[in-house]
Short mmCIF file of C-alpha atoms in Angstrom, two decimals:
data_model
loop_
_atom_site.label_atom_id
_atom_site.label_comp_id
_atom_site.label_asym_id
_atom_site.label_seq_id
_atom_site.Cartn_x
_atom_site.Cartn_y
_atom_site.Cartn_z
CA UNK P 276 17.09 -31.29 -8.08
CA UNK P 277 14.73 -28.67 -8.02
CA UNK P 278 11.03 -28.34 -9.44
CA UNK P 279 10.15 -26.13 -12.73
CA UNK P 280 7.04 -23.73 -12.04
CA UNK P 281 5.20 -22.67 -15.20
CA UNK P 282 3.43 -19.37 -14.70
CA UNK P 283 0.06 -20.38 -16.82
CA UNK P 284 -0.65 -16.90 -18.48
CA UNK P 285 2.51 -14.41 -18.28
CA UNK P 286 1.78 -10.37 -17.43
CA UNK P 287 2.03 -10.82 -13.99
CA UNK P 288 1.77 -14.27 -12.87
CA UNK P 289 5.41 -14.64 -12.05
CA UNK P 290 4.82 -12.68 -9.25
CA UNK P 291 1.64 -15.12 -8.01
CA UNK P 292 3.57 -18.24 -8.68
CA UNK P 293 6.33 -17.10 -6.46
CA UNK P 294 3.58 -16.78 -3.65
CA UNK P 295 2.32 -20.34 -4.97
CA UNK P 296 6.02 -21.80 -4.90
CA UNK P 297 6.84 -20.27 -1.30
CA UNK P 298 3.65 -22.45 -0.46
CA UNK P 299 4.26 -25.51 -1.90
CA UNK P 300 8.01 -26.31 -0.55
CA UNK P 301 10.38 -25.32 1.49
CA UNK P 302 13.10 -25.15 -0.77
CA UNK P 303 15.40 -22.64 0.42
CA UNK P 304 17.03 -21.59 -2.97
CA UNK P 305 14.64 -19.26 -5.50
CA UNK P 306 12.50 -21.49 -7.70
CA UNK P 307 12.74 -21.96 -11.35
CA UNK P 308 9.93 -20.08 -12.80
CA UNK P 309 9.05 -20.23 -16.21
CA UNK P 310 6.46 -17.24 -18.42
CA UNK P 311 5.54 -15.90 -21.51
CA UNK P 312 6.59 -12.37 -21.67
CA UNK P 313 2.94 -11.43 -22.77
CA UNK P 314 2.16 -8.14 -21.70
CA UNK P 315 -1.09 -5.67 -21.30
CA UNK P 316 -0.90 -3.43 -24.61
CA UNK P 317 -0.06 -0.49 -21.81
CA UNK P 318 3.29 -2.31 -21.11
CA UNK P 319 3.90 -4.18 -24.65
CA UNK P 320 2.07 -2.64 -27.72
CA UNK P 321 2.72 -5.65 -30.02
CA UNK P 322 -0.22 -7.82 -28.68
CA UNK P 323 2.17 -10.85 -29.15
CA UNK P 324 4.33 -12.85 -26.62
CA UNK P 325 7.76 -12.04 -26.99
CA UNK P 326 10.01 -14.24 -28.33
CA UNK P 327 14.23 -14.26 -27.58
CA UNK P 328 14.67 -12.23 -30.84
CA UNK P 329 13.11 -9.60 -28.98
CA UNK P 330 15.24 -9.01 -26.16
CA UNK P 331 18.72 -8.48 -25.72
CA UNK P 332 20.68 -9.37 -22.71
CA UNK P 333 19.46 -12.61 -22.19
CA UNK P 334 21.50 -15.32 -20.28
CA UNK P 335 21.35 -19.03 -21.33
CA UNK P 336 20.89 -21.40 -18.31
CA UNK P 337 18.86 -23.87 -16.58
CA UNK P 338 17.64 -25.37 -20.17
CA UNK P 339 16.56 -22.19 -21.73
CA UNK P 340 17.67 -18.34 -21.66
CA UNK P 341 16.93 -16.47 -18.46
CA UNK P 342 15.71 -12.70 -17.64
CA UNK P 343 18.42 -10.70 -15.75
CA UNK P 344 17.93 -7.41 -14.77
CA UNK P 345 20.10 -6.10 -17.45
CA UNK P 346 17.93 -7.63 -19.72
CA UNK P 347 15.97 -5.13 -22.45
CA UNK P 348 13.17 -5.57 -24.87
CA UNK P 349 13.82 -3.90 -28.05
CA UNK P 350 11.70 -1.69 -29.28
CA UNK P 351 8.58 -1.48 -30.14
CA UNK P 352 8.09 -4.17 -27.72
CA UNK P 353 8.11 -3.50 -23.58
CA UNK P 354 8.39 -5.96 -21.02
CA UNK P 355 8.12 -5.85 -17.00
CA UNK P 356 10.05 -9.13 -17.39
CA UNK P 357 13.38 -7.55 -16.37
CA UNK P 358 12.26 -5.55 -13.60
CA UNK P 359 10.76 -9.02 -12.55
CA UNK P 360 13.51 -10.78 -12.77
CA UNK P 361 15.48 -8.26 -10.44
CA UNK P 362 12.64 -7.60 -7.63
CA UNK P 363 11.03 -11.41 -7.22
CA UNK P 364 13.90 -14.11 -5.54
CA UNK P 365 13.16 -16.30 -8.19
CA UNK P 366 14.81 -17.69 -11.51
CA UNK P 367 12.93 -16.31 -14.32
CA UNK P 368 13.27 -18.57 -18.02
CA UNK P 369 11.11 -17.45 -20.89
CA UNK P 370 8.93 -19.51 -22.56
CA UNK P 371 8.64 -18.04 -26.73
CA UNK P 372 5.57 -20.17 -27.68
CA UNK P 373 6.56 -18.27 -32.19
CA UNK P 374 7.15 -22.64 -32.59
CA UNK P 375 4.07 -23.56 -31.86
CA UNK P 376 2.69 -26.35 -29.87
CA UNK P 377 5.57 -28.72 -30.37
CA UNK P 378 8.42 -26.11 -30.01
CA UNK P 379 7.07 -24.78 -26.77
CA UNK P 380 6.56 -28.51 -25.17
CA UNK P 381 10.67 -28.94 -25.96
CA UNK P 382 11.33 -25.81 -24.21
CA UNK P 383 9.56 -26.53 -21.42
CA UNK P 384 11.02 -30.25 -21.49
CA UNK P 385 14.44 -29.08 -21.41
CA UNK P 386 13.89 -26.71 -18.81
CA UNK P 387 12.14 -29.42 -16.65
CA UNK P 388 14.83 -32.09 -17.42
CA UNK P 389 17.40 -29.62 -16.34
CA UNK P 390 16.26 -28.70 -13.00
CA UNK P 391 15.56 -32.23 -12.42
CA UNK P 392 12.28 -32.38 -11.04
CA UNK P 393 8.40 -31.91 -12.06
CA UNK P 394 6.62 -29.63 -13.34
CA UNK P 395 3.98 -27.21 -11.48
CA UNK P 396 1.63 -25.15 -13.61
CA UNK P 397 0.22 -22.00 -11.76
CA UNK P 398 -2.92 -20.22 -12.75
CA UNK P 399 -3.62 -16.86 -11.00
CA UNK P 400 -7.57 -16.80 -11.02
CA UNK P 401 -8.59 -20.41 -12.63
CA UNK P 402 -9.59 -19.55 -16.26
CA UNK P 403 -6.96 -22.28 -16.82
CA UNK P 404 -10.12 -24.60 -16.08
CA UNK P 405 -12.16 -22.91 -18.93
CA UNK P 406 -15.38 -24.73 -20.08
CA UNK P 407 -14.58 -21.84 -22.85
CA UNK P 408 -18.04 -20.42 -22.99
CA UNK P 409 -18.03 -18.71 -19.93
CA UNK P 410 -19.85 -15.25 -20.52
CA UNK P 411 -17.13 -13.34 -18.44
CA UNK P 412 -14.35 -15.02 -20.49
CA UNK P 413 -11.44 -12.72 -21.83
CA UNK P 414 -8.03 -15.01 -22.72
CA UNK P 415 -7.85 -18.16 -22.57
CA UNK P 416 -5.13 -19.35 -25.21
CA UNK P 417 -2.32 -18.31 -23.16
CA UNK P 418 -3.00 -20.73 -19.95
CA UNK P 419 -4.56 -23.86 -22.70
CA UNK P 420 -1.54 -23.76 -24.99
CA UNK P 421 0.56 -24.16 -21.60
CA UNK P 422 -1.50 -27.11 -20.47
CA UNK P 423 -1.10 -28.80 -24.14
CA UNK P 424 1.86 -28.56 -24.13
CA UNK P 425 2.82 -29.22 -20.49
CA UNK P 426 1.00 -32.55 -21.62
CA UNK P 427 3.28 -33.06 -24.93
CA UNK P 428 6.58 -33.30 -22.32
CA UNK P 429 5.50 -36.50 -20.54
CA UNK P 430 6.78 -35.08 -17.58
CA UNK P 431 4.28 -35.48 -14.28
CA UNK P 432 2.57 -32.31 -14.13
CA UNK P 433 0.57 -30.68 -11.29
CA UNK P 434 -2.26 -27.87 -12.01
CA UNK P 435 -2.52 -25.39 -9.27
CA UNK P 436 -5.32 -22.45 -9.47
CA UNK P 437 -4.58 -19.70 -6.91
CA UNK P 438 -7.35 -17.49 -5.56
CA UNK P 439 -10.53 -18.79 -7.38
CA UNK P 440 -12.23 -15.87 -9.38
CA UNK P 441 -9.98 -13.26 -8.85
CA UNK P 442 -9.23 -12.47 -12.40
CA UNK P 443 -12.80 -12.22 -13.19
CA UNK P 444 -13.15 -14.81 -16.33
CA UNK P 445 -15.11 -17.42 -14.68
CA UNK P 446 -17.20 -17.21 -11.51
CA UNK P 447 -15.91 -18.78 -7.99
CA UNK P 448 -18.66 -20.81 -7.56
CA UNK P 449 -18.43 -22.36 -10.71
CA UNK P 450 -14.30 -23.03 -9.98
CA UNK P 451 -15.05 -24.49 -7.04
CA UNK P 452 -17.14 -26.93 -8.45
CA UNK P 453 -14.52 -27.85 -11.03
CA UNK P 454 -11.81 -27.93 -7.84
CA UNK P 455 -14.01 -30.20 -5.41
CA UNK P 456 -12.37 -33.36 -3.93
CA UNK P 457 -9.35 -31.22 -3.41
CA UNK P 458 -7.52 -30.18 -0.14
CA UNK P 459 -5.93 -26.35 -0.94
CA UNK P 460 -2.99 -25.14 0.58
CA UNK P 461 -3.10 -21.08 2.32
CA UNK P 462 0.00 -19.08 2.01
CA UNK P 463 1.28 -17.73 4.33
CA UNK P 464 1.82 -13.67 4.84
CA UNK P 465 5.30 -13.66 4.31
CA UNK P 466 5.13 -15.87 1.35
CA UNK P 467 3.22 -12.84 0.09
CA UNK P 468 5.53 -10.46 1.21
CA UNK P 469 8.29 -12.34 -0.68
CA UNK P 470 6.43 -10.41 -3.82
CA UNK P 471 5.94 -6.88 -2.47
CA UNK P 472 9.24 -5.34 -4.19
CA UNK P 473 7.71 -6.58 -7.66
CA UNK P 474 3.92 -5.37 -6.40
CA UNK P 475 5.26 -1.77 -5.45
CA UNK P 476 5.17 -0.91 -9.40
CA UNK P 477 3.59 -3.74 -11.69
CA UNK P 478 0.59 -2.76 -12.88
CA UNK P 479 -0.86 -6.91 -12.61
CA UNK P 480 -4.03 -7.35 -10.86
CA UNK P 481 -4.91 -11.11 -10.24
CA UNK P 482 -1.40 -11.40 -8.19
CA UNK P 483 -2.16 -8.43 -6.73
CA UNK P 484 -5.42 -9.31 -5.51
CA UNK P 485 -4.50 -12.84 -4.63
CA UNK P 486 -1.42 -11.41 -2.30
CA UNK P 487 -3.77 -8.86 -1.10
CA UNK P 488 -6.22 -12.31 -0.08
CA UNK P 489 -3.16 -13.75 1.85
CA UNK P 490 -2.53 -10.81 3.71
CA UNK P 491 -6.16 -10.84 4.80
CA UNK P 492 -8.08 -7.84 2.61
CA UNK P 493 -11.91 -8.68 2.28
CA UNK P 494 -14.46 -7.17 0.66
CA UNK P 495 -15.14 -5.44 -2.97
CA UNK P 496 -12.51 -4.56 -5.28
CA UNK P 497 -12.82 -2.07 -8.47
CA UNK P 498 -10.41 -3.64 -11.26
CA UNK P 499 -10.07 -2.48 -14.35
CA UNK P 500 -12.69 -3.38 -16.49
CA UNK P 501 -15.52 -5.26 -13.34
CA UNK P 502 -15.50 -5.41 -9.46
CA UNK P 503 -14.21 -8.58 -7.55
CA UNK P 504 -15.32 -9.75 -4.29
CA UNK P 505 -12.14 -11.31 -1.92
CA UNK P 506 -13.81 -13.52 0.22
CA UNK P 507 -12.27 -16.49 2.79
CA UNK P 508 -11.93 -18.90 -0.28
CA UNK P 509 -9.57 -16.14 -2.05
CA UNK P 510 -6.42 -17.14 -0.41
CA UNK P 511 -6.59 -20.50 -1.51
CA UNK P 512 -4.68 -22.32 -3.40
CA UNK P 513 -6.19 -25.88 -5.32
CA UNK P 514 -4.33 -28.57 -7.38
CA UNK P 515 -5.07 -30.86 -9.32
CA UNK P 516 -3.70 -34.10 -11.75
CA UNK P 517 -2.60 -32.12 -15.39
CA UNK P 518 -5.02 -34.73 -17.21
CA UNK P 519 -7.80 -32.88 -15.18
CA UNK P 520 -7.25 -29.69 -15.77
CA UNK P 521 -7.46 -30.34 -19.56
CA UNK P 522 -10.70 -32.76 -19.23
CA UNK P 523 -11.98 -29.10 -18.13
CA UNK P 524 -10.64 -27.12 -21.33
CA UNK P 525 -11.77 -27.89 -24.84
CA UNK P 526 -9.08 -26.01 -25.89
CA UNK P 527 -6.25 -27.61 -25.09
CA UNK P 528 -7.82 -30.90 -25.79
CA UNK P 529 -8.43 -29.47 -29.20
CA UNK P 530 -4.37 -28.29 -29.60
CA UNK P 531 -3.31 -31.95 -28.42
CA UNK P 532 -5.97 -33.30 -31.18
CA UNK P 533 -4.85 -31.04 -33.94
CA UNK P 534 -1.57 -30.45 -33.53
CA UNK P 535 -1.07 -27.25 -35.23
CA UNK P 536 2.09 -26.16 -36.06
CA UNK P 537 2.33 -22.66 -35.99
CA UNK P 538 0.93 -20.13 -33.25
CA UNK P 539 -1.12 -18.30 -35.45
CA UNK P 540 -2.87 -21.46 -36.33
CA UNK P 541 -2.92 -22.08 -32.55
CA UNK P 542 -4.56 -18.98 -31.62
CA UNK P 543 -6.81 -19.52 -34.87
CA UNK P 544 -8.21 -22.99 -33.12
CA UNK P 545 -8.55 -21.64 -29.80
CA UNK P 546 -10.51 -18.36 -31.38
CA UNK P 547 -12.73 -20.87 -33.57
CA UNK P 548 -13.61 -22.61 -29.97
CA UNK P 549 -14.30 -19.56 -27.43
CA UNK P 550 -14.69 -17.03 -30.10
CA UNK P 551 -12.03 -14.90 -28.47
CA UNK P 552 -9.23 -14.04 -30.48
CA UNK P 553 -6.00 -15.75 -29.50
CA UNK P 554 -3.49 -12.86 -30.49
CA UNK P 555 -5.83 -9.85 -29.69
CA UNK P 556 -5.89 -7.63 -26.18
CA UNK P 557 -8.23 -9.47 -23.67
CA UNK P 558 -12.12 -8.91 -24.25
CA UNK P 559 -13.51 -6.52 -22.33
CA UNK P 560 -10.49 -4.88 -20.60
CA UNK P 561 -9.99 -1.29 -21.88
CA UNK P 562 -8.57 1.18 -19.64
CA UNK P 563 -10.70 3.24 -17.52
CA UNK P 564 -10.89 6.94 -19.71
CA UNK P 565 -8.73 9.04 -17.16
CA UNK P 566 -10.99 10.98 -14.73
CA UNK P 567 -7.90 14.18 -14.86
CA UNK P 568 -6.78 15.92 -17.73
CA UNK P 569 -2.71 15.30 -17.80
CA UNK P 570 -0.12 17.89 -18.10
CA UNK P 571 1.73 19.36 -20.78
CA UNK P 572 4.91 16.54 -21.00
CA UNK P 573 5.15 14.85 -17.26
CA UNK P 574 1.62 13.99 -16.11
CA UNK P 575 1.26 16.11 -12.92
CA UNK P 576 0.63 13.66 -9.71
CA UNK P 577 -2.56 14.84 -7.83
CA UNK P 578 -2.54 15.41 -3.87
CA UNK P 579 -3.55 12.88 -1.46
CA UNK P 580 -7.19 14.13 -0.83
CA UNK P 581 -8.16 14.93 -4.26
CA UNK P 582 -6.58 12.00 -5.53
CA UNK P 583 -8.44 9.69 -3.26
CA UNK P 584 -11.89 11.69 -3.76
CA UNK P 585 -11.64 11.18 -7.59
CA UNK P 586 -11.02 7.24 -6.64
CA UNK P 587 -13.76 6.90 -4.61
CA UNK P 588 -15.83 8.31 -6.92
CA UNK P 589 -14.90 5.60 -9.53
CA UNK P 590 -14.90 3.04 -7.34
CA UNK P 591 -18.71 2.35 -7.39
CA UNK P 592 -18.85 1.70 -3.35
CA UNK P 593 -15.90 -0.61 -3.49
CA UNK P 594 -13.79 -1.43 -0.27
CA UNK P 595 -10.36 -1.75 -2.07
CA UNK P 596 -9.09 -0.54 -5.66
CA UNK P 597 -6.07 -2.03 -7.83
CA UNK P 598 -3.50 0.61 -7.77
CA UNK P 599 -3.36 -0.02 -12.22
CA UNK P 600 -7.49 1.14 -11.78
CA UNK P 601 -6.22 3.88 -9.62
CA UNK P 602 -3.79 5.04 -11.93
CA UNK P 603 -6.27 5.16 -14.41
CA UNK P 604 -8.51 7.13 -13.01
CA UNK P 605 -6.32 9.81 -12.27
CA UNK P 606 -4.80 9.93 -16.12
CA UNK P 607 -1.73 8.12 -14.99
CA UNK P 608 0.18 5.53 -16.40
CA UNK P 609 1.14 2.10 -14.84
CA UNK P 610 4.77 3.53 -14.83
CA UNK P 611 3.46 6.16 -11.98
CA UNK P 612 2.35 3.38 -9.84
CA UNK P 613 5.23 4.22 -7.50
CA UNK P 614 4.99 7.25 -7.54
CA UNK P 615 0.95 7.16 -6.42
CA UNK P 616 2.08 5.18 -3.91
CA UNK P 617 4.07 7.57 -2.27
CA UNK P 618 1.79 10.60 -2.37
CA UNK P 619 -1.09 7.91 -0.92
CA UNK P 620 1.64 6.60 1.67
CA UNK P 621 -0.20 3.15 0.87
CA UNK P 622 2.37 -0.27 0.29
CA UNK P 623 0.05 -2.91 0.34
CA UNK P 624 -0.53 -4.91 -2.88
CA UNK P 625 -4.09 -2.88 -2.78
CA UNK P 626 -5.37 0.71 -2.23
CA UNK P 627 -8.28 0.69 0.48
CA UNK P 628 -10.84 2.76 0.92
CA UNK P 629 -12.40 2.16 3.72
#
């Protein structure tokens, strides 16, 4: 009997719930985690989450079909899912929400029923907790549809919101409000280092920050897209009863009211609510116009000194950058993330500066 974990959002949140599950038992065998394969349009150009027509080496097990390393997205679609699903000691299942409401609550139900245990929804950042008019808001649908439907299995359900704030949709101070009355749990450093092989290249940036937080980086962070301050409440991570979580968001209330069957008409409800599209690249996050002109075919990979000048530079006085905002910057993709690393001689989950 083991528990399912439900990474709230997809992109990189596999990565954070593995830090979250490392936290929350002591299980010795890799726990079940369960994610959209919704990318950044860098990594997956569709602006959809990927369903299991659009991969190909899938394996069926535990309940649903699992990521393997061997496991490809076909094109036009990309995915980091595989390289996930070989680099984090966890179980990866995908969760295709193309049924809708309904058809993504049986998924998760049969995944839940086979392991045997709860469930254990993990948000990387809280915007799980939306009051959806939050100014800094960017996607919400993802994490809502999740809770709905986490709610349409029956299955007891916990809510757990890693590192308040650090994804930069709704204020800590407000989160912490929503989280009081609770008693948070602190990773510790190696359940952050459990993630490191998968933080060496993925371009996410809420995990990131949030294992960075464990590790014990303070201070200012340049993102792409705002600047986040870690602070001693960053390494935290809340919980909280399922029915909670969705007293907080109006639109997941809304999908367990309405019912719609389709995920366009999902993403239509939750746009008509928060005004932010469901289906569309998050507001506000466009990639940083590349500070370096790249080379004719391979982009050329700068030096150490004048790629950390041109950084600093961008950075706006910050202590720390995400290596995806460094990458930027220098006209790099978030496929040279290794790469950057080397030349930098810098492995931890963020680039300082100071």
């Amino acid at each position: 009997m083991t528990d399912l974990y439900v990474a709230a959002g997809g992109g990189g949140d596999p990565i954070g719930t593995l830090i979250a599950a490392r936290a929350i038992t002591v299980d010795p065998d890799p726990p079940l985690i369960a994610t959209y394969a919704w990318e950044r349009p860098e990594v997956d150009p569709t602006h959809r989450p990927l369903g299991e027509r659009d991969f190909t080496g899938l394996a069926h097990e535990a309940g649903g079909v699992a990521f393997t390393p061997a496991t490809r997205a076909r094109r036009p679609a990309g995915s980091t899912m595989p390289g996930l699903a070989g680099d984090l000691p966890a179980r990866l299942l995908l969760l295709d929400p193309a049924q809708g409401l309904a058809g993504l609550a049986r998924q998760i139900a049969s995944m839940a029923e086979a392991a045997g245990g709860r469930v254990r929804v993990v948000d990387i950042g809280g915007d799980v907790l939306t009051h959806g008019d939050e100014p800094t808001l960017r996607s919400p649908f993802g994490d809502s549809l999740t809770l709905a439907a986490c709610h349409l299995t029956g299955i007891p359900t916990t809510v757990y919101v890693a590192g308040p704030g650090l994804d930069g949709e709704i204020e800590q101070e407000a989160l912490l409000e929503r989280l009081a009355g609770g008693h948070p749990l602190t990773p510790g450093r190696d359940a952050a280092s459990a993630a490191a092989p998968a933080l060496a290249w993925h371009p996410s940036e809420a995990s990131a920050l949030w294992a960075a937080a464990v590790q014990g980086a303070r201070g200012a962070v340049r993102t792409v897209g705002h600047t986040v301050d870690v602070t001693d409440v960053s390494p935290r991570l809340y919980h909280l009863p399922l029915e909670r979580a969705i007293g907080h968001n109006p639109v997941a209330r809304a999908l367990l009211d309405e019912r719609p069957a389709t995920l366009d008409a999902a993403a239509a409800l939750s746009h008509r609510i928060t005004g932010i599209p469901g289906l569309a690249p998050e507001r506000g996050r466009t990639t940083r116009a590349p500070r370096r002109e790249p080379s004719t075919g391979r982009t050329a990979m700068p030096h150490r000194d004048e790629a950390m000048k041109l950084v600093r530079e961008a950075a706006a006085g910050a202590d720390h950058v995400t290596f995806r905002h460094a990458a930027g910057v220098l006209g790099l993709t978030w496929r040279d993330i290794p790469a950057l690393r080397d030349v930098l001689d810098t492995h931890t989950p963020l680039l300082p500066l100071t």
